[in-house]
PDB file of C-alpha atoms in Angstrom:
ATOM      1  CA  MET A   1      -1.781 -15.034  34.527  1.00 46.00           C
ATOM      2  CA  CYS A   2      -2.298 -17.419  31.606  1.00 47.00           C
ATOM      3  CA  CYS A   3       0.539 -18.067  29.183  1.00 50.00           C
ATOM      4  CA  SER A   4      -1.109 -16.037  26.379  1.00 53.00           C
ATOM      5  CA  SER A   5      -1.682 -12.980  28.586  1.00 56.00           C
ATOM      6  CA  PHE A   6       1.800 -13.371  30.021  1.00 59.00           C
ATOM      7  CA  TYR A   7       3.646 -13.169  26.709  1.00 64.00           C
ATOM      8  CA  ASN A   8       1.222 -10.560  25.322  1.00 69.00           C
ATOM      9  CA  ALA A   9       2.065  -8.240  28.200  1.00 76.00           C
ATOM     10  CA  ARG A  10       5.779  -8.567  27.376  1.00 79.00           C
ATOM     11  CA  LYS A  11       5.091  -8.119  23.683  1.00 81.00           C
ATOM     12  CA  GLU A  12       3.137  -4.900  24.270  1.00 82.00           C
ATOM     13  CA  LYS A  13       5.946  -3.555  26.419  1.00 87.00           C
ATOM     14  CA  LEU A  14       8.393  -4.158  23.564  1.00 90.00           C
ATOM     15  CA  VAL A  15       6.005  -2.484  21.094  1.00 86.00           C
ATOM     16  CA  HIS A  16       5.804   0.541  23.389  1.00 86.00           C
ATOM     17  CA  ARG A  17       9.593   0.787  23.433  1.00 90.00           C
ATOM     18  CA  MET A  18       9.718   0.761  19.631  1.00 87.00           C
ATOM     19  CA  LYS A  19       7.064   3.471  19.409  1.00 83.00           C
ATOM     20  CA  GLU A  20       9.046   5.558  21.885  1.00 86.00           C
ATOM     21  CA  ASN A  21      12.243   4.992  19.845  1.00 86.00           C
ATOM     22  CA  VAL A  22      13.988   3.127  22.636  1.00 91.00           C
ATOM     23  CA  TYR A  23      14.592   0.589  19.874  1.00 91.00           C
ATOM     24  CA  LYS A  24      15.078   2.602  16.672  1.00 89.00           C
ATOM     25  CA  VAL A  25      14.209   1.610  13.091  1.00 86.00           C
ATOM     26  CA  GLY A  26      16.997  -0.452  11.547  1.00 88.00           C
ATOM     27  CA  GLU A  27      18.657  -1.271  14.862  1.00 91.00           C
ATOM     28  CA  GLN A  28      19.247  -4.843  15.949  1.00 93.00           C
ATOM     29  CA  PHE A  29      16.685  -6.035  18.476  1.00 94.00           C
ATOM     30  CA  PRO A  30      17.773  -7.626  21.775  1.00 93.00           C
ATOM     31  CA  THR A  31      18.471 -11.348  21.528  1.00 92.00           C
ATOM     32  CA  GLU A  32      16.259 -14.065  22.988  1.00 90.00           C
ATOM     33  CA  LYS A  33      18.831 -14.605  25.731  1.00 92.00           C
ATOM     34  CA  GLU A  34      18.874 -10.910  26.653  1.00 93.00           C
ATOM     35  CA  LEU A  35      15.081 -10.707  26.777  1.00 91.00           C
ATOM     36  CA  CYS A  36      14.815 -13.904  28.837  1.00 90.00           C
ATOM     37  CA  LYS A  37      17.174 -12.389  31.389  1.00 91.00           C
ATOM     38  CA  GLU A  38      15.448  -8.989  31.469  1.00 90.00           C
ATOM     39  CA  PHE A  39      11.898 -10.312  31.873  1.00 88.00           C
ATOM     40  CA  ASP A  40      12.837 -13.459  33.819  1.00 88.00           C
ATOM     41  CA  VAL A  41      10.804 -15.658  31.485  1.00 87.00           C
ATOM     42  CA  SER A  42      11.383 -18.823  29.489  1.00 88.00           C
ATOM     43  CA  ARG A  43      12.769 -18.843  25.966  1.00 88.00           C
ATOM     44  CA  THR A  44       9.412 -20.243  24.769  1.00 87.00           C
ATOM     45  CA  THR A  45       7.608 -17.129  26.032  1.00 84.00           C
ATOM     46  CA  VAL A  46      10.152 -14.840  24.377  1.00 86.00           C
ATOM     47  CA  ARG A  47       9.926 -16.722  21.081  1.00 86.00           C
ATOM     48  CA  LEU A  48       6.135 -16.411  21.087  1.00 84.00           C
ATOM     49  CA  ALA A  49       6.395 -12.664  21.634  1.00 85.00           C
ATOM     50  CA  LEU A  50       9.053 -12.200  18.952  1.00 87.00           C
ATOM     51  CA  SER A  51       7.129 -14.313  16.430  1.00 84.00           C
ATOM     52  CA  GLN A  52       4.071 -12.151  16.991  1.00 81.00           C
ATOM     53  CA  LEU A  53       6.137  -8.984  16.505  1.00 86.00           C
ATOM     54  CA  VAL A  54       7.429 -10.345  13.195  1.00 83.00           C
ATOM     55  CA  GLN A  55       3.907 -11.278  12.043  1.00 74.00           C
ATOM     56  CA  GLU A  56       2.612  -7.810  12.934  1.00 74.00           C
ATOM     57  CA  GLY A  57       5.423  -6.130  11.006  1.00 76.00           C
ATOM     58  CA  TYR A  58       7.343  -4.639  13.922  1.00 84.00           C
ATOM     59  CA  LEU A  59      10.441  -6.778  13.381  1.00 88.00           C
ATOM     60  CA  ILE A  60      12.326  -8.253  10.438  1.00 86.00           C
ATOM     61  CA  ARG A  61      14.339 -11.447  10.874  1.00 87.00           C
ATOM     62  CA  GLN A  62      17.601 -11.892   8.999  1.00 86.00           C
ATOM     63  CA  ARG A  63      19.028 -15.393   8.958  1.00 83.00           C
ATOM     64  CA  GLY A  64      22.294 -15.600  10.834  1.00 85.00           C
ATOM     65  CA  LYS A  65      22.063 -11.989  12.030  1.00 88.00           C
ATOM     66  CA  GLY A  66      19.021 -11.758  14.300  1.00 89.00           C
ATOM     67  CA  SER A  67      15.985  -9.488  14.441  1.00 92.00           C
ATOM     68  CA  PHE A  68      15.853  -5.817  13.453  1.00 91.00           C
ATOM     69  CA  VAL A  69      13.293  -3.070  14.032  1.00 90.00           C
ATOM     70  CA  ALA A  70      11.201  -2.621  10.870  1.00 84.00           C
ATOM     71  CA  GLU A  71       9.995   0.581   9.234  1.00 77.00           C
ATOM     72  CA  PRO A  72       6.392   1.317  10.297  1.00 72.00           C
ATOM     73  CA  LYS A  73       3.912   0.159   7.663  1.00 64.00           C
ATOM     74  CA  VAL A  74       1.801   2.678   5.807  1.00 59.00           C
ATOM     75  CA  ASN A  75      -1.772   2.229   6.997  1.00 54.00           C
ATOM     76  CA  GLN A  76      -4.478   2.926   4.430  1.00 56.00           C
ATOM     77  CA  ILE A  77      -8.241   2.841   4.772  1.00 53.00           C
ATOM     78  CA  LEU A  78      -9.264   0.604   1.893  1.00 57.00           C
ATOM     79  CA  SER A  79     -12.347   2.690   1.100  1.00 53.00           C
ATOM     80  CA  TYR A  80     -10.152   5.701   0.314  1.00 49.00           C
ATOM     81  CA  THR A  81      -7.074   4.399  -1.470  1.00 49.00           C
ATOM     82  CA  GLU A  82      -7.138   7.072  -4.195  1.00 48.00           C
ATOM     83  CA  ASN A  83      -8.214  10.568  -3.223  1.00 45.00           C
ATOM     84  CA  LYS A  84      -7.345  10.276   0.472  1.00 57.00           C
ATOM     85  CA  PHE A  85      -3.789   9.024  -0.046  1.00 57.00           C
ATOM     86  CA  GLY A  86      -2.123  12.276   0.990  1.00 61.00           C
ATOM     87  CA  GLN A  87      -4.417  12.897   3.940  1.00 62.00           C
ATOM     88  CA  GLN A  88      -3.930   9.390   5.313  1.00 63.00           C
ATOM     89  CA  LEU A  89      -0.147   9.672   5.188  1.00 62.00           C
ATOM     90  CA  LYS A  90      -0.184  13.153   6.699  1.00 65.00           C
ATOM     91  CA  ALA A  91      -2.255  11.882   9.627  1.00 64.00           C
ATOM     92  CA  GLN A  92       0.504   9.321  10.287  1.00 64.00           C
ATOM     93  CA  GLY A  93       3.249  11.947  10.084  1.00 68.00           C
ATOM     94  CA  ILE A  94       4.441  10.576   6.739  1.00 68.00           C
ATOM     95  CA  LYS A  95       5.365  12.690   3.716  1.00 77.00           C
ATOM     96  CA  GLY A  96       3.568  11.433   0.607  1.00 78.00           C
ATOM     97  CA  LYS A  97       4.485  11.969  -3.028  1.00 90.00           C
ATOM     98  CA  ILE A  98       3.207  10.824  -6.438  1.00 93.00           C
ATOM     99  CA  GLU A  99       5.580  10.399  -9.394  1.00 97.00           C
ATOM    100  CA  LEU A 100       4.510   9.870 -13.003  1.00 98.00           C
ATOM    101  CA  LYS A 101       6.653   7.211 -14.678  1.00 98.00           C
ATOM    102  CA  ASN A 102       5.001   6.906 -18.078  1.00 97.00           C
ATOM    103  CA  LEU A 103       2.054   8.365 -19.985  1.00 97.00           C
ATOM    104  CA  GLU A 104       0.967   7.170 -23.410  1.00 97.00           C
ATOM    105  CA  VAL A 105      -2.126   6.931 -25.589  1.00 97.00           C
ATOM    106  CA  ILE A 106      -2.923   3.390 -26.702  1.00 96.00           C
ATOM    107  CA  PRO A 107      -5.806   1.724 -28.581  1.00 95.00           C
ATOM    108  CA  ALA A 108      -8.365  -0.069 -26.444  1.00 94.00           C
ATOM    109  CA  ASN A 109      -8.244  -3.830 -26.804  1.00 90.00           C
ATOM    110  CA  GLY A 110      -8.325  -6.941 -24.665  1.00 88.00           C
ATOM    111  CA  THR A 111      -8.838  -6.478 -20.938  1.00 90.00           C
ATOM    112  CA  GLU A 112      -8.759  -2.678 -21.036  1.00 92.00           C
ATOM    113  CA  LYS A 113     -11.485  -2.517 -23.710  1.00 93.00           C
ATOM    114  CA  GLU A 114     -13.637  -4.936 -21.724  1.00 93.00           C
ATOM    115  CA  LYS A 115     -13.169  -3.220 -18.352  1.00 95.00           C
ATOM    116  CA  LEU A 116     -13.759   0.289 -19.718  1.00 97.00           C
ATOM    117  CA  LYS A 117     -16.646  -0.878 -21.948  1.00 96.00           C
ATOM    118  CA  LEU A 118     -15.157   0.757 -25.044  1.00 96.00           C
ATOM    119  CA  ASN A 119     -15.109  -0.063 -28.724  1.00 95.00           C
ATOM    120  CA  GLU A 120     -12.104  -1.724 -30.320  1.00 93.00           C
ATOM    121  CA  ASN A 121      -9.222   0.750 -30.810  1.00 94.00           C
ATOM    122  CA  ASP A 122     -10.884   3.632 -28.950  1.00 96.00           C
ATOM    123  CA  PRO A 123      -8.038   5.801 -27.581  1.00 97.00           C
ATOM    124  CA  ILE A 124      -7.214   5.456 -23.893  1.00 98.00           C
ATOM    125  CA  GLN A 125      -4.543   7.048 -21.740  1.00 98.00           C
ATOM    126  CA  LYS A 126      -2.284   4.539 -19.982  1.00 97.00           C
ATOM    127  CA  ILE A 127      -0.755   6.071 -16.871  1.00 98.00           C
ATOM    128  CA  LYS A 128       2.040   4.531 -14.805  1.00 98.00           C
ATOM    129  CA  ARG A 129       2.657   6.136 -11.415  1.00 98.00           C
ATOM    130  CA  ILE A 130       4.344   5.319  -8.151  1.00 97.00           C
ATOM    131  CA  ARG A 131       3.430   6.583  -4.703  1.00 92.00           C
ATOM    132  CA  LEU A 132       6.073   7.221  -2.101  1.00 90.00           C
ATOM    133  CA  ALA A 133       5.963   7.462   1.684  1.00 84.00           C
ATOM    134  CA  ASN A 134       8.923   9.324   3.163  1.00 85.00           C
ATOM    135  CA  ASN A 135      10.668   8.936  -0.217  1.00 86.00           C
ATOM    136  CA  GLU A 136      10.246   5.145  -0.221  1.00 87.00           C
ATOM    137  CA  THR A 137       8.074   3.526  -2.885  1.00 92.00           C
ATOM    138  CA  THR A 138       5.039   1.723  -1.466  1.00 89.00           C
ATOM    139  CA  GLN A 139       2.659   1.592  -4.449  1.00 92.00           C
ATOM    140  CA  TYR A 140       2.885   1.068  -8.209  1.00 96.00           C
ATOM    141  CA  GLU A 141      -0.237   1.928 -10.167  1.00 96.00           C
ATOM    142  CA  ILE A 142      -1.313   1.506 -13.789  1.00 97.00           C
ATOM    143  CA  SER A 143      -4.429   3.516 -14.669  1.00 97.00           C
ATOM    144  CA  TYR A 144      -6.442   3.563 -17.876  1.00 97.00           C
ATOM    145  CA  VAL A 145      -8.626   6.597 -18.632  1.00 98.00           C
ATOM    146  CA  PRO A 146     -10.608   6.936 -21.892  1.00 98.00           C
ATOM    147  CA  TRP A 147      -9.387   9.852 -24.005  1.00 98.00           C
ATOM    148  CA  ASN A 148     -12.885  11.306 -24.334  1.00 96.00           C
ATOM    149  CA  ILE A 149     -13.259  11.489 -20.541  1.00 96.00           C
ATOM    150  CA  ALA A 150     -10.253  13.747 -19.962  1.00 96.00           C
ATOM    151  CA  PRO A 151      -8.265  14.384 -23.153  1.00 96.00           C
ATOM    152  CA  GLY A 152      -4.607  15.295 -22.883  1.00 96.00           C
ATOM    153  CA  LEU A 153      -3.842  14.628 -19.226  1.00 96.00           C
ATOM    154  CA  THR A 154      -0.475  16.148 -18.267  1.00 96.00           C
ATOM    155  CA  LYS A 155       2.423  15.238 -15.986  1.00 96.00           C
ATOM    156  CA  GLU A 156       1.548  18.101 -13.656  1.00 95.00           C
ATOM    157  CA  GLN A 157      -2.041  16.900 -13.339  1.00 96.00           C
ATOM    158  CA  LEU A 158      -1.043  13.290 -12.770  1.00 96.00           C
ATOM    159  CA  GLU A 159       1.403  13.988  -9.956  1.00 94.00           C
ATOM    160  CA  THR A 160      -1.567  14.959  -7.795  1.00 91.00           C
ATOM    161  CA  SER A 161      -4.845  13.124  -7.137  1.00 90.00           C
ATOM    162  CA  LEU A 162      -6.264  11.828 -10.415  1.00 93.00           C
ATOM    163  CA  TYR A 163      -9.831  11.960  -9.106  1.00 93.00           C
ATOM    164  CA  SER A 164      -9.417  15.578  -7.966  1.00 91.00           C
ATOM    165  CA  THR A 165      -8.008  16.476 -11.398  1.00 94.00           C
ATOM    166  CA  LEU A 166     -10.960  14.834 -13.148  1.00 95.00           C
ATOM    167  CA  LYS A 167     -13.446  16.685 -10.955  1.00 94.00           C
ATOM    168  CA  GLU A 168     -11.826  20.116 -10.905  1.00 95.00           C
ATOM    169  CA  GLN A 169     -10.521  20.328 -14.473  1.00 95.00           C
ATOM    170  CA  HIS A 170     -12.794  18.024 -16.466  1.00 95.00           C
ATOM    171  CA  ASN A 171     -16.047  18.197 -14.487  1.00 95.00           C
ATOM    172  CA  VAL A 172     -16.027  14.427 -14.028  1.00 96.00           C
ATOM    173  CA  SER A 173     -16.953  13.147 -10.565  1.00 94.00           C
ATOM    174  CA  ILE A 174     -16.400   9.621  -9.302  1.00 93.00           C
ATOM    175  CA  TYR A 175     -19.611   8.309  -7.781  1.00 92.00           C
ATOM    176  CA  LYS A 176     -18.703   4.681  -7.135  1.00 91.00           C
ATOM    177  CA  THR A 177     -15.666   2.404  -7.165  1.00 90.00           C
ATOM    178  CA  THR A 178     -15.588  -1.380  -7.178  1.00 90.00           C
ATOM    179  CA  GLU A 179     -12.367  -2.885  -5.857  1.00 89.00           C
ATOM    180  CA  MET A 180     -10.996  -6.420  -5.872  1.00 88.00           C
ATOM    181  CA  ILE A 181      -8.034  -7.215  -3.630  1.00 89.00           C
ATOM    182  CA  GLU A 182      -5.728 -10.230  -3.618  1.00 89.00           C
ATOM    183  CA  VAL A 183      -2.125 -11.168  -2.923  1.00 89.00           C
ATOM    184  CA  VAL A 184       0.224 -11.641  -5.895  1.00 91.00           C
ATOM    185  CA  LEU A 185       3.947 -12.238  -6.332  1.00 92.00           C
ATOM    186  CA  ALA A 186       6.029  -9.451  -7.847  1.00 92.00           C
ATOM    187  CA  ASP A 187       7.187 -10.027 -11.416  1.00 93.00           C
ATOM    188  CA  ASN A 188      10.114  -8.152 -12.991  1.00 93.00           C
ATOM    189  CA  ASP A 189       8.023  -5.086 -13.851  1.00 94.00           C
ATOM    190  CA  ILE A 190       6.436  -4.826 -10.409  1.00 94.00           C
ATOM    191  CA  GLY A 191       9.761  -5.480  -8.692  1.00 95.00           C
ATOM    192  CA  HIS A 192      11.410  -2.727 -10.740  1.00 96.00           C
ATOM    193  CA  TYR A 193       8.891  -0.051  -9.798  1.00 96.00           C
ATOM    194  CA  LEU A 194       8.408  -1.145  -6.179  1.00 96.00           C
ATOM    195  CA  ASN A 195      12.132  -1.655  -5.659  1.00 94.00           C
ATOM    196  CA  CYS A 196      11.578  -5.156  -4.310  1.00 92.00           C
ATOM    197  CA  GLN A 197      12.693  -8.657  -5.224  1.00 91.00           C
ATOM    198  CA  THR A 198      10.921 -10.726  -7.867  1.00 91.00           C
ATOM    199  CA  GLY A 199       8.624 -13.174  -6.104  1.00 92.00           C
ATOM    200  CA  GLN A 200       7.998 -10.935  -3.104  1.00 91.00           C
ATOM    201  CA  PRO A 201       4.333 -10.969  -1.949  1.00 91.00           C
ATOM    202  CA  CYS A 202       2.396  -7.805  -2.790  1.00 92.00           C
ATOM    203  CA  PHE A 203      -1.155  -6.618  -2.336  1.00 91.00           C
ATOM    204  CA  TYR A 204      -2.957  -6.174  -5.657  1.00 93.00           C
ATOM    205  CA  ILE A 205      -6.058  -3.988  -5.990  1.00 92.00           C
ATOM    206  CA  GLU A 206      -8.045  -3.781  -9.202  1.00 92.00           C
ATOM    207  CA  THR A 207     -10.433  -0.822  -9.340  1.00 93.00           C
ATOM    208  CA  ILE A 208     -13.308   0.193 -11.599  1.00 94.00           C
ATOM    209  CA  ALA A 209     -14.475   3.802 -11.109  1.00 95.00           C
ATOM    210  CA  GLU A 210     -17.869   4.994 -12.354  1.00 95.00           C
ATOM    211  CA  ASP A 211     -19.808   8.255 -12.490  1.00 95.00           C
ATOM    212  CA  LYS A 212     -23.388   8.578 -11.205  1.00 95.00           C
ATOM    213  CA  ASP A 213     -24.758   7.350 -14.548  1.00 95.00           C
ATOM    214  CA  GLY A 214     -22.704   4.153 -14.412  1.00 94.00           C
ATOM    215  CA  LYS A 215     -20.219   5.260 -17.058  1.00 96.00           C
ATOM    216  CA  ILE A 216     -16.745   3.789 -16.544  1.00 97.00           C
ATOM    217  CA  ILE A 217     -14.267   6.591 -15.860  1.00 97.00           C
ATOM    218  CA  GLU A 218     -11.150   4.639 -14.934  1.00 97.00           C
ATOM    219  CA  PHE A 219      -9.771   1.118 -14.697  1.00 97.00           C
ATOM    220  CA  SER A 220      -6.659   0.707 -12.546  1.00 96.00           C
ATOM    221  CA  LYS A 221      -4.278  -1.965 -11.291  1.00 95.00           C
ATOM    222  CA  SER A 222      -2.354  -1.121  -8.124  1.00 94.00           C
ATOM    223  CA  TYR A 223       0.446  -3.062  -6.445  1.00 95.00           C
ATOM    224  CA  PHE A 224       1.492  -2.424  -2.842  1.00 92.00           C
ATOM    225  CA  ARG A 225       4.589  -3.731  -1.088  1.00 91.00           C
ATOM    226  CA  GLY A 226       3.372  -6.271   1.436  1.00 86.00           C
ATOM    227  CA  ASP A 227       6.170  -5.421   3.851  1.00 84.00           C
ATOM    228  CA  LYS A 228       5.444  -1.680   3.716  1.00 80.00           C
ATOM    229  CA  THR A 229       1.649  -1.464   3.658  1.00 81.00           C
ATOM    230  CA  ASN A 230      -1.394  -2.710   5.494  1.00 75.00           C
ATOM    231  CA  PHE A 231      -5.076  -1.978   5.029  1.00 75.00           C
ATOM    232  CA  ARG A 232      -7.949  -1.200   7.351  1.00 70.00           C
ATOM    233  CA  ILE A 233     -11.532  -1.733   6.229  1.00 68.00           C
ATOM    234  CA  GLU A 234     -14.129   0.603   7.730  1.00 67.00           C
ATOM    235  CA  ARG A 235     -17.846  -0.109   7.525  1.00 63.00           C
ATOM    236  CA  GLU A 236     -20.722   2.083   8.634  1.00 64.00           C
ATOM    237  CA  TYR A 237     -24.095   0.667   9.614  1.00 62.00           C
ATOM    238  CA  HIS A 238     -27.182   2.846   9.607  1.00 51.00           C
TER     239      HIS A 238
END
């Protein structure tokens, strides 16, 4: 067996143990010495396996303390980050929740005016929300919706799917979204809402939502904790 296959086999065995709760979330993981003895392998092989487990998000290393079993990451299909949020979490056995943090009406100017294709000072609703998975914040979202699209959005409406609310209560259907994703470092505002340290890497997704006539319905900026979330991209070919 080649070296790569050799350590991968050990790594997959350790992953299986974590999934079966032999090693529970938050518990300290066996040391390199203990794993070397159990599997009768070199320390190099063990280090390769552990490094891969850290990279894949199964373990967290703490300097001077060792490795610990990490919380499973929330897996989201990138094509459905808005209206499938609850369904995706439910499929993973995770309880999802949306909390409204702030709602205000502001005049359109700068970036928001440009993205929404509005006139200067047109009223828009600025919506700050967080999304939680098993009561832990994984996403911080700032949405901008023109007032004339859905006037007077309420807290009750915004603590469910925004797109469902627009469709069911305002007869506005999202036909297309354009999303841009990159990695950013959390500033004070992002760190506050995501409950993470300033400077921590986060996924950032900027979304433009349109109706079938090309009218801009929403512009949003979403931040996801990099240590709590990963994304899967699905493509269909016909």
